[in-house]
Short mmCIF file of C-alpha atoms in Angstrom, two decimals:
data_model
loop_
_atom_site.label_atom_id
_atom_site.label_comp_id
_atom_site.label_asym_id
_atom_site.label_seq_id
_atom_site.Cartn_x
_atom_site.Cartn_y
_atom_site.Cartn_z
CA UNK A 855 -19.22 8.37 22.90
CA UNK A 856 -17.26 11.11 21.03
CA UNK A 857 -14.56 9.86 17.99
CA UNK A 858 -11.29 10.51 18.79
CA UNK A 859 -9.22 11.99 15.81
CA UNK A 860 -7.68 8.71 15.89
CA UNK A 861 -10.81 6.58 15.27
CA UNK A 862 -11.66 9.38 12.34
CA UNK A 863 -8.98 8.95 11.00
CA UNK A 864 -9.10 5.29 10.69
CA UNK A 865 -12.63 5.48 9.21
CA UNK A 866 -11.35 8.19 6.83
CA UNK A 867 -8.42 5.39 5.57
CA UNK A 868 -11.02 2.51 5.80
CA UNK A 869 -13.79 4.45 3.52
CA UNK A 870 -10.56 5.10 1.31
CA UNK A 871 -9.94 1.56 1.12
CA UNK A 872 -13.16 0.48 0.32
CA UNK A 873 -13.72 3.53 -2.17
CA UNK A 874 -10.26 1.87 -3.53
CA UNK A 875 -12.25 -1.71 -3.91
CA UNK A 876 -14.56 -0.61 -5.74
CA UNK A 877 -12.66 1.10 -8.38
CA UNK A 878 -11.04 -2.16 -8.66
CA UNK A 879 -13.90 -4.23 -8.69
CA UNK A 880 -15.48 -2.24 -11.39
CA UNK A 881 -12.33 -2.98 -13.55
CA UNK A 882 -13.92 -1.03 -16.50
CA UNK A 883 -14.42 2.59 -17.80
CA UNK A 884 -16.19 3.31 -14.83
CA UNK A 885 -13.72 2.23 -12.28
CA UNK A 886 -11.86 4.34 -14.50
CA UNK A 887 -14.32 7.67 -14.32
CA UNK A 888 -14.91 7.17 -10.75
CA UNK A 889 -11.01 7.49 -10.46
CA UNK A 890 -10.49 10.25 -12.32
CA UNK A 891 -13.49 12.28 -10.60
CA UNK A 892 -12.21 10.79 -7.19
CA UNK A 893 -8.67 12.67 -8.26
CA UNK A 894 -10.25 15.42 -9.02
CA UNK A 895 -11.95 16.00 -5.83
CA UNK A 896 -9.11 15.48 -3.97
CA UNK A 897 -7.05 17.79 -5.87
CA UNK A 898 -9.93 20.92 -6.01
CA UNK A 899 -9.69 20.00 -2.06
CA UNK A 900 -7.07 19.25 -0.24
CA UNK A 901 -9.07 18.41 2.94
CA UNK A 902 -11.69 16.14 1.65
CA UNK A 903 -12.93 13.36 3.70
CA UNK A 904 -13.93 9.96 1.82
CA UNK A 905 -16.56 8.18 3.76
CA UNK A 906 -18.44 4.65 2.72
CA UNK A 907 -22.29 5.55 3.69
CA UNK A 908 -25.92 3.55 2.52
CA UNK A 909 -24.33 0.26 1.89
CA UNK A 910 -22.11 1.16 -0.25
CA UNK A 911 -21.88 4.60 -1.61
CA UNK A 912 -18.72 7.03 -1.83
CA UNK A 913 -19.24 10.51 -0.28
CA UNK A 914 -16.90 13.14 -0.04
CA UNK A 915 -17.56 15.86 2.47
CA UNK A 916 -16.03 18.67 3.82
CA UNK A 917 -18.11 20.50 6.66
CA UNK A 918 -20.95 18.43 5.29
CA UNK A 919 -21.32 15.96 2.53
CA UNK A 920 -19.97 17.53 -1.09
CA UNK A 921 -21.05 14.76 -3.53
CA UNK A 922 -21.63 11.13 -3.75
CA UNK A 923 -19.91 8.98 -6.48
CA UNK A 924 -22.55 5.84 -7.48
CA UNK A 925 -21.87 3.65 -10.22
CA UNK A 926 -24.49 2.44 -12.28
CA UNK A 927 -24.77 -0.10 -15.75
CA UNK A 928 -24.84 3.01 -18.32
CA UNK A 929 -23.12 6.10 -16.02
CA UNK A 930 -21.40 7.39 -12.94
CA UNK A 931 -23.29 9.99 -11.08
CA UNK A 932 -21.98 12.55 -9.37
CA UNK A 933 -24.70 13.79 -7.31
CA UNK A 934 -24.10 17.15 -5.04
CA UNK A 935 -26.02 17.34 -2.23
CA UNK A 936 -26.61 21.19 -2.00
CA UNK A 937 -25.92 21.35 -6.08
CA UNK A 938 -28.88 23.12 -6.77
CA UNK A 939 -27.62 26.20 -4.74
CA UNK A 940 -24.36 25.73 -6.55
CA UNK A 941 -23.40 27.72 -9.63
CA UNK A 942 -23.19 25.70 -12.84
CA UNK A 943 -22.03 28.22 -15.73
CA UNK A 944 -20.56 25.14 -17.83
CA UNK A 945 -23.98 23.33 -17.05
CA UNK A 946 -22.83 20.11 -15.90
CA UNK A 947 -25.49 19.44 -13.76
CA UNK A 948 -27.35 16.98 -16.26
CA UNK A 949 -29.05 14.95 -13.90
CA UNK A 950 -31.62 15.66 -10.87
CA UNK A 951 -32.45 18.92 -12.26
CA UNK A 952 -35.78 18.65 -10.95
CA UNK A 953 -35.28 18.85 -7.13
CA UNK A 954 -35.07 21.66 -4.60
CA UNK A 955 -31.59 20.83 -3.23
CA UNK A 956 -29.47 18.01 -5.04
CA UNK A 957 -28.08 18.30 -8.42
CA UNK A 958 -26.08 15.57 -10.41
CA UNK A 959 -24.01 14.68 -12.97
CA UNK A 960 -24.27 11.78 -15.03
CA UNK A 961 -21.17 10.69 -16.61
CA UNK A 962 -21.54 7.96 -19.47
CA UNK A 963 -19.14 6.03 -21.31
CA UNK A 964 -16.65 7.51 -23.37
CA UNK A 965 -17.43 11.49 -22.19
CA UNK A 966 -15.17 13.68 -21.55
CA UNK A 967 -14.96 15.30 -18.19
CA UNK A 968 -14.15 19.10 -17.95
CA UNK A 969 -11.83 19.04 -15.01
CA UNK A 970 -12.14 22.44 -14.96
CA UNK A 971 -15.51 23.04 -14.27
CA UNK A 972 -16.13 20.04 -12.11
CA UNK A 973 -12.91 21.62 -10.14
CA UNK A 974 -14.30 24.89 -9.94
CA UNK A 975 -18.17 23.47 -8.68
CA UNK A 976 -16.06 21.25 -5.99
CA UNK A 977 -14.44 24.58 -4.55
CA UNK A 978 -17.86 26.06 -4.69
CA UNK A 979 -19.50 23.25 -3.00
CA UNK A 980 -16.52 23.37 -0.02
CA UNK A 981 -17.22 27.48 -0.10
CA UNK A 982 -21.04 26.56 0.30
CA UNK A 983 -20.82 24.48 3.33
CA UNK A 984 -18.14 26.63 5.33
CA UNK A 985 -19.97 30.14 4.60
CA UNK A 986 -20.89 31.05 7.81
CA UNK A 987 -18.95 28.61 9.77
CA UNK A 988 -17.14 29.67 12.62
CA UNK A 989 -13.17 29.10 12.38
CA UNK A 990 -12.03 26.84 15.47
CA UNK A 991 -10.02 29.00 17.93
CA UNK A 992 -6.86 27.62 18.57
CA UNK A 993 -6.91 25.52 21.65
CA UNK A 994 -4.64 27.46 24.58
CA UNK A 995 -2.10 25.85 26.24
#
């Protein structure tokens, strides 16, 4: 049975929610980090979709999944799931460097996040997944 924009909406606002819960529940520098990345997303792209997937994990996609935000004791990691097609020139990608497709970012306590760059590999990440998509026509009528 097909979602109605309606239903994905309301799974949009409920991944939000629980994307929300765990920030809270984290209540430490990396509630805060997964925050500020979480703003940052949303900011380099407007039209992000937060979704809850594995049990537990944030995901941001946008014609396809971006990145994933998972906490862990000693960092949050940012992985992207087509990072390794991605350009890095600020080399953030310190994490997963290994693999054919994903990339990630591990961000430990105390670092400093270059909004910048992580801005600029969002936008390249939303450029990725569109390239080659075919605009919706406007429905007639």
């Amino acid at each position: 049975m097909p979602m109605t924009k309606g239903a994905a909406a309301e799974g949009a606002d409920s991944a939000s929610r629980l994307i929300d819960g765990r920030i809270e529940e984290l209540g430490d520098w990396r509630g805060e980090t997964l925050a500020r990345v979480r703003a940052l997303i949303r900011q380099a792209d407007p039209e992000v979709v937060e979704e809850w997937k594995w049990r537990g994990v944030p995901v941001w996609s946008h014609a396809g999944i971006l990145c994933t935000g998972e906490t862990y004791k000693a960092a949050v990691k940012l992985t992207f799931a087509k990072g390794a097609a991605l350009p890095d020139p600020k080399g953030l990608f310190n994490s997963s460097l290994d693999g054919n497709t994903r990339r990630a970012i591990d961000i430990r306590e105390g670092e400093a996040i270059d909004e910048a760059a992580l801005t600029a590999l969002i936008r390249a990440a939303v450029a990725l997944n569109t390239a080659g998509r075919p605009k919706k026509a406007p429905k007639a009528g």
